[in-house]
Coordinates of C-alpha atoms in Angstrom, one line a residue:
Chain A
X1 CA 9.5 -24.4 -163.8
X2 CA 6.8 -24.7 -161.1
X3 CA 5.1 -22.0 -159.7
X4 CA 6.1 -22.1 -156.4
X5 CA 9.8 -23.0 -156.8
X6 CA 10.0 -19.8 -159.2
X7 CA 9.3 -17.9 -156.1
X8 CA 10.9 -19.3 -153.8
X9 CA 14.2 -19.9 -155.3
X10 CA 14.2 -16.1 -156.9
X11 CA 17.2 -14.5 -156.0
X12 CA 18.7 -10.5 -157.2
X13 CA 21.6 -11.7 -159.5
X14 CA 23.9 -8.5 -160.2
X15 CA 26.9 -10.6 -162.1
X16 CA 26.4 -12.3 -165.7
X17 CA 28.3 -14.2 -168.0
X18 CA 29.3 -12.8 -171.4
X19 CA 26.2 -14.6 -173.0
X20 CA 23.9 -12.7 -174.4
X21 CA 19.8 -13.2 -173.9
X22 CA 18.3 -14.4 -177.0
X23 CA 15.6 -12.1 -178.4
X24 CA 13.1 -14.9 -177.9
X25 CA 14.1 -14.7 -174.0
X26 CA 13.5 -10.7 -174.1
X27 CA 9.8 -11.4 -176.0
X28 CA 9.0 -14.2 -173.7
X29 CA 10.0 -11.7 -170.1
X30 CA 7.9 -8.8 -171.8
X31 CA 5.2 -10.9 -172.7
X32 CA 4.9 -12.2 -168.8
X33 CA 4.8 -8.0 -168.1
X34 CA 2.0 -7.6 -170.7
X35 CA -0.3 -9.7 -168.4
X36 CA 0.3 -8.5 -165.2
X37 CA -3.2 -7.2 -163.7
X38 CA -4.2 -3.6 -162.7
X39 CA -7.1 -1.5 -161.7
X40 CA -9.7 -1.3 -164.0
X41 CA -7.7 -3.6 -166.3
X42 CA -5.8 0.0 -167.7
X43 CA -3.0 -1.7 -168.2
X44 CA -0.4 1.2 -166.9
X45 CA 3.1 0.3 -168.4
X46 CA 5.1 0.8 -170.9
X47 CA 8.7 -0.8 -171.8
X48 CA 11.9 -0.4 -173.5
X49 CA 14.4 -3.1 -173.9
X50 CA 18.0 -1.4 -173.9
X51 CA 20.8 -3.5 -175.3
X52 CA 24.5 -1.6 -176.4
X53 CA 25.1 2.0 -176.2
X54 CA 22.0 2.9 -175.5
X55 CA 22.2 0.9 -172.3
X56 CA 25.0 2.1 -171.0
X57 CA 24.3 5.6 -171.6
X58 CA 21.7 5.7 -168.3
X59 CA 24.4 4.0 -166.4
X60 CA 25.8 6.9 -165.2
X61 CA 22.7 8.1 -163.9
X62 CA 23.0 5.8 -160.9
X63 CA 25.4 4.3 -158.4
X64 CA 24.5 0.3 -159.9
X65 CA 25.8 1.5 -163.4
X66 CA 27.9 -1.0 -163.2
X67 CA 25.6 -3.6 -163.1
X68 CA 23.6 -1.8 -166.0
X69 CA 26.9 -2.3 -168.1
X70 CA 27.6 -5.8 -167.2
X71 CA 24.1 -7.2 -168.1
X72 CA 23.8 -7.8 -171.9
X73 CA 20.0 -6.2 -171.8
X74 CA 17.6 -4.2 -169.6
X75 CA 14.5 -3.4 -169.7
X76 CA 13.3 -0.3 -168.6
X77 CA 9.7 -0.1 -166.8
X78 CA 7.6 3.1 -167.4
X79 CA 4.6 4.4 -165.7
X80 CA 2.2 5.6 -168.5
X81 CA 0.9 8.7 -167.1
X82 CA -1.7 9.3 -169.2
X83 CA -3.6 5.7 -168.7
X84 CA -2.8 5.9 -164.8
X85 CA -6.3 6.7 -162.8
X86 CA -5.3 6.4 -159.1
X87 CA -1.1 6.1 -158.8
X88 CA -1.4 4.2 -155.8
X89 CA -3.0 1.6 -157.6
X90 CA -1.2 2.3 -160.7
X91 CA 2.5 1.9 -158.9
X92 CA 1.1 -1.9 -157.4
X93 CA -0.1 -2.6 -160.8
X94 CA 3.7 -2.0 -162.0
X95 CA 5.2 -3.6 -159.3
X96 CA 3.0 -7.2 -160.3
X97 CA 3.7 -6.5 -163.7
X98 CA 7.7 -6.6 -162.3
X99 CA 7.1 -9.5 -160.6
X100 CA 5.7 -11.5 -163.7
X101 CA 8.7 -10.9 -165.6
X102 CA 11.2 -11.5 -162.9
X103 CA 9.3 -14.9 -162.6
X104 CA 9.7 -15.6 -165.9
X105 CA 12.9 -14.6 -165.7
X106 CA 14.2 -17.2 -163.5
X107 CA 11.8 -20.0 -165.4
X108 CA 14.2 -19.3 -168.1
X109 CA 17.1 -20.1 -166.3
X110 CA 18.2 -16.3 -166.6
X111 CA 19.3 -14.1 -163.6
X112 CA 17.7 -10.4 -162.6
X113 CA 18.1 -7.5 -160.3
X114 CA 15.3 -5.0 -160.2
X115 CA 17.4 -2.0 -159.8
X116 CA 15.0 1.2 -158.2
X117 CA 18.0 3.3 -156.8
X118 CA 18.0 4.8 -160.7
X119 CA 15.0 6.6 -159.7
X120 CA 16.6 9.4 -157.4
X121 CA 17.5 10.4 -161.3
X122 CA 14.9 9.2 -163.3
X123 CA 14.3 12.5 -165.2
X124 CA 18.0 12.4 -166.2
X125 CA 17.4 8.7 -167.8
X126 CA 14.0 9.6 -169.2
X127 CA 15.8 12.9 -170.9
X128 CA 18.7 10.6 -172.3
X129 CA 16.1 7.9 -173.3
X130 CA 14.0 10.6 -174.7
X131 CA 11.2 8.8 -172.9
X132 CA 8.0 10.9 -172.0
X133 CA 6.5 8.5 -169.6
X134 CA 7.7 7.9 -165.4
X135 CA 10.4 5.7 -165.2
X136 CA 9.8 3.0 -162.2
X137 CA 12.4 1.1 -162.4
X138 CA 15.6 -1.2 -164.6
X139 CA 14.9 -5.0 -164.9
X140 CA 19.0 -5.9 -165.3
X141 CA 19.2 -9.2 -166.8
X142 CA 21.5 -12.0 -168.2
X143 CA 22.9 -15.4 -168.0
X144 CA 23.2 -15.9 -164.1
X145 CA 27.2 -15.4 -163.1
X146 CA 26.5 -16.2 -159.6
X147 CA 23.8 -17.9 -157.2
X148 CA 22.5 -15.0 -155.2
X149 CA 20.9 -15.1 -151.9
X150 CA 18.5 -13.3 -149.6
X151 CA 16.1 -13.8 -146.5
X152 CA 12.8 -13.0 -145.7
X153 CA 11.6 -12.3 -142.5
X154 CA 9.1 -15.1 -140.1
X155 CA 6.2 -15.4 -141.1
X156 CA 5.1 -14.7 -137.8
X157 CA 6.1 -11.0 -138.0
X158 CA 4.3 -10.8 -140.8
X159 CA 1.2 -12.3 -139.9
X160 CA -1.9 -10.1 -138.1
X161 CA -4.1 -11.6 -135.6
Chain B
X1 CA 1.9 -25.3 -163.0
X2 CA 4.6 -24.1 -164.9
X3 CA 5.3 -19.8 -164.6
X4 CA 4.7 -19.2 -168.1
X5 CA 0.9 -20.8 -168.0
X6 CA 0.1 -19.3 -164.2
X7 CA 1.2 -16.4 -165.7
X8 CA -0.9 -16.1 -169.2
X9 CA -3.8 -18.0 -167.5
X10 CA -4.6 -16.2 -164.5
X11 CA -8.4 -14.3 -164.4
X12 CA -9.9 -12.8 -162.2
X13 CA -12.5 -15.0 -160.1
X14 CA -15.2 -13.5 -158.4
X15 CA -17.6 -16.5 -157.9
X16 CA -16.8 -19.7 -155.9
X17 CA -17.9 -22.8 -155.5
X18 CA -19.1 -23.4 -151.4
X19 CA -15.7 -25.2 -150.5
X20 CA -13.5 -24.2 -148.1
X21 CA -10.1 -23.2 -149.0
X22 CA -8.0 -25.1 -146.8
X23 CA -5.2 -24.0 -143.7
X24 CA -2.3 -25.6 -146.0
X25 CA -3.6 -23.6 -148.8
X26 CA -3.6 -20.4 -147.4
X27 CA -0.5 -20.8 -145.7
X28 CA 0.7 -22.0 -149.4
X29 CA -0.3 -18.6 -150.8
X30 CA 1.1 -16.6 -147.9
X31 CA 4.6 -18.0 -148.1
X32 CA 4.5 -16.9 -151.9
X33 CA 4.2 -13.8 -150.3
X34 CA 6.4 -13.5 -147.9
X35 CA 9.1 -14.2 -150.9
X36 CA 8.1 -10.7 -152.6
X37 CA 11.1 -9.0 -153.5
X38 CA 11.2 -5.2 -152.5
X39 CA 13.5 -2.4 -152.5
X40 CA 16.4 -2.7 -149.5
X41 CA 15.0 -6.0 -148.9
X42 CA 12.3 -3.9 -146.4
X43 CA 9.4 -6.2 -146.8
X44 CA 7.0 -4.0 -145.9
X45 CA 4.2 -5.9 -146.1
X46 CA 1.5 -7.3 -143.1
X47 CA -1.3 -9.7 -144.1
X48 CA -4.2 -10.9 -142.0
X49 CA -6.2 -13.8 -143.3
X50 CA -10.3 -13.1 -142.9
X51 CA -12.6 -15.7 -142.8
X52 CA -16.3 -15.9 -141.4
X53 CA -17.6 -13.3 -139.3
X54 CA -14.6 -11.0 -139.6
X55 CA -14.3 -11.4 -143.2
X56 CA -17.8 -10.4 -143.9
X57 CA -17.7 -7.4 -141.1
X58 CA -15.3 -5.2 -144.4
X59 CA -18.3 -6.3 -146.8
X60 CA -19.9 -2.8 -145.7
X61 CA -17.0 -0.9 -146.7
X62 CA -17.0 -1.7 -150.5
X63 CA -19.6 -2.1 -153.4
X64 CA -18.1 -5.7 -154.0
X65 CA -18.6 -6.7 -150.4
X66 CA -21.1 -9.8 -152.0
X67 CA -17.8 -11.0 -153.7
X68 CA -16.2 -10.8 -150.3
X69 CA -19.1 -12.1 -148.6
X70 CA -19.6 -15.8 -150.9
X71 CA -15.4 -16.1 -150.9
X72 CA -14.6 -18.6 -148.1
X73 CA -11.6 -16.5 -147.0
X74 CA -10.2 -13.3 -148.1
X75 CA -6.5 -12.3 -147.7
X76 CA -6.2 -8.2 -146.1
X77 CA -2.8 -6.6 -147.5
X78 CA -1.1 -3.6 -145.7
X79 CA 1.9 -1.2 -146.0
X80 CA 4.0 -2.1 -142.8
X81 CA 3.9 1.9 -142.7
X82 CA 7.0 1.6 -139.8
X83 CA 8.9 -0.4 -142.5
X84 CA 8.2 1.6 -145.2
X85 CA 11.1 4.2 -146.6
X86 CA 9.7 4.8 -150.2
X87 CA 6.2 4.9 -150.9
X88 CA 6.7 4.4 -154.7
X89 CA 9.2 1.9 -154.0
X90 CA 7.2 0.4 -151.2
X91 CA 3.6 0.4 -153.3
X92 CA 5.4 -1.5 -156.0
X93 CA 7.2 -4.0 -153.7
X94 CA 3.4 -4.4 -152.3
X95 CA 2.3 -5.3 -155.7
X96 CA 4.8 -7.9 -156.6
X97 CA 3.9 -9.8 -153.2
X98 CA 0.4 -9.8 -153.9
X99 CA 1.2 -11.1 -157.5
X100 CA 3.4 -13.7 -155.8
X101 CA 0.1 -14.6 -154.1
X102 CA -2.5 -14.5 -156.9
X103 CA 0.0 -16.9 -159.1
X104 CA 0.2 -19.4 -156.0
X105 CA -3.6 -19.2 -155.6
X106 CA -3.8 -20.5 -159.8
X107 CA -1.0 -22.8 -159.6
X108 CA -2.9 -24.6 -156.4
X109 CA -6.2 -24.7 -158.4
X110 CA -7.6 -21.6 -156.7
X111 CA -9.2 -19.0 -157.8
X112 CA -9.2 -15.2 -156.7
X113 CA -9.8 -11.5 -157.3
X114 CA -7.4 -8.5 -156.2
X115 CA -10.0 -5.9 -154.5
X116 CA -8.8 -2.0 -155.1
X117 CA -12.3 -0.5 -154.7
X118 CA -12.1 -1.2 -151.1
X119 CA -9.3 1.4 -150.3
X120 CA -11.8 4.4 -151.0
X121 CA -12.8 3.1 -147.3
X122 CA -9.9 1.6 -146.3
X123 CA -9.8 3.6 -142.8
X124 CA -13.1 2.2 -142.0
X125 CA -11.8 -1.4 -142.9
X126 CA -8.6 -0.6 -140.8
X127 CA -11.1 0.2 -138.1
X128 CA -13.1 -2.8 -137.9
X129 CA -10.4 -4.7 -138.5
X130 CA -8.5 -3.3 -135.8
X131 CA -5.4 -2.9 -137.8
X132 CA -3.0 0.4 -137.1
X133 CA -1.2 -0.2 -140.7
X134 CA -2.8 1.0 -143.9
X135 CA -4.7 -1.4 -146.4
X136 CA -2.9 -1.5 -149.7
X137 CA -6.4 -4.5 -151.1
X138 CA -7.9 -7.4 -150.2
X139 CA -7.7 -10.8 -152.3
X140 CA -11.0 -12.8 -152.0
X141 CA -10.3 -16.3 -152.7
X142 CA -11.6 -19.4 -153.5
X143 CA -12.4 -22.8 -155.7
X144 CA -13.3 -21.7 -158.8
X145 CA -17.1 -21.0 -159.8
X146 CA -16.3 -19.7 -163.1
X147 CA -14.0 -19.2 -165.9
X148 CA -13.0 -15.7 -165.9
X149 CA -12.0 -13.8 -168.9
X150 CA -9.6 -10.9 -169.7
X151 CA -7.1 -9.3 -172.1
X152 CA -4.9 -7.2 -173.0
X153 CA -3.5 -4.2 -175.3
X154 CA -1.0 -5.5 -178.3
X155 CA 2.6 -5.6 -177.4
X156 CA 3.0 -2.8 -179.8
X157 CA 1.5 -0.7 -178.3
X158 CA 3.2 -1.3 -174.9
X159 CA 6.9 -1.5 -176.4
X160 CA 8.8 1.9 -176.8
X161 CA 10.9 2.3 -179.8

């Protein structure tokens, strides 16, 4: 899939089918995470892939946990505190890193929703994962069960002078 | 260029040859922007191209103002701080659009570098710049005068059991 009609055509898909993603899908997504850039090339994230029980045992740590259940995989995004050097630097680096694997995501003909309302609890995941890193956020992901659909905003409003 | 090869090809590029980037370009690379995902959909993102005189005016303001100063045009990222209702949310968002924009920039041939060092001036560049919203980096851009090189730590050692 092209570049640019990744992007564009990238759309939050909350429903699945039953089909599960293939391990090859899951190595390929967290491969597209492993090069995302950062500052000073430290590399800030770490990730979990959560399939079964253990999924669904953070799903009650936020209102989507439905969504969490639904999907046949997540993966879980982690801030790795101890190779973070500035966090607002750090936090864009995860956020790119996000954005690879949505990408790649969607060049696999799979569906995604980054799900960040999980955070308002994130120590309670992190404690049920027995994770010792920040969480930053739940990459849903499955077979897409419906098209999705968004706007952006003109450029115009975006755009400075 | 397909997402998987933008993705594991992209370098940073901080020499360039002496041609212009063009207006279709740029515009190119901004609308990959614009399609950012970000939490509640808040975009809160403003960009202001810099070319020229105004361009080279931020090379003060950072120890890699020479890379800003031979790029042909630089792209200036900032937190819509009005349209902003998470910071950690809203710093990751910021990160995906500028990845958006870096894999446009290699899938059109382009090369560029994602300049962090800046923001320990970034009131100063605000300043100059005459911007009231608060520099998140600035992208230098250009046609490719090198090769670039990078990597990065083993999936193991990313990957949580």
């Amino acid at each position: 899939m092209e570049v640019s009609d990744a992007i564009a055509n990238r759309r939050s898909i909350r429903k699945y089918t039953g089909e599960e993603v293939s391990d090859n899908d899951i190595k390929a997504v967290l491969e597209a995470g492993r090069w995302g850039p950062s500052g000073l090339n430290n590399q800030p994230w770490k990730f979990k892939v959560l399939k079964g029980k253990v999924k669904d045992s953070i799903a009650e740590h936020t209102r989507y946990g439905h969504i969490i259940e639904a999907a046949p995989a997540c993966i879980a995004v982690f801030l790795d505190v101890e190779n973070s050097y500035n966090r607002d630097k750090d936090l864009q680096a995860i956020g790119a890193c996000i954005q690879n694997m949505l990408l790649r995501i969607q060049s696999l003909g799979l569906g995604a929703v980054w799900l960040g309302e999980i955070l308002n609890q994130r120590e309670k995941v992190e404690e049920t994962l027995g994770v010792e890193h920040e969480l930053m956020a739940v990459i849903a992901l499955g077979h897409p069960g419906e098209e999705g659909s968004s706007d952006r905003k003109d450029m115009g409003e975006l755009l400075l002078e």
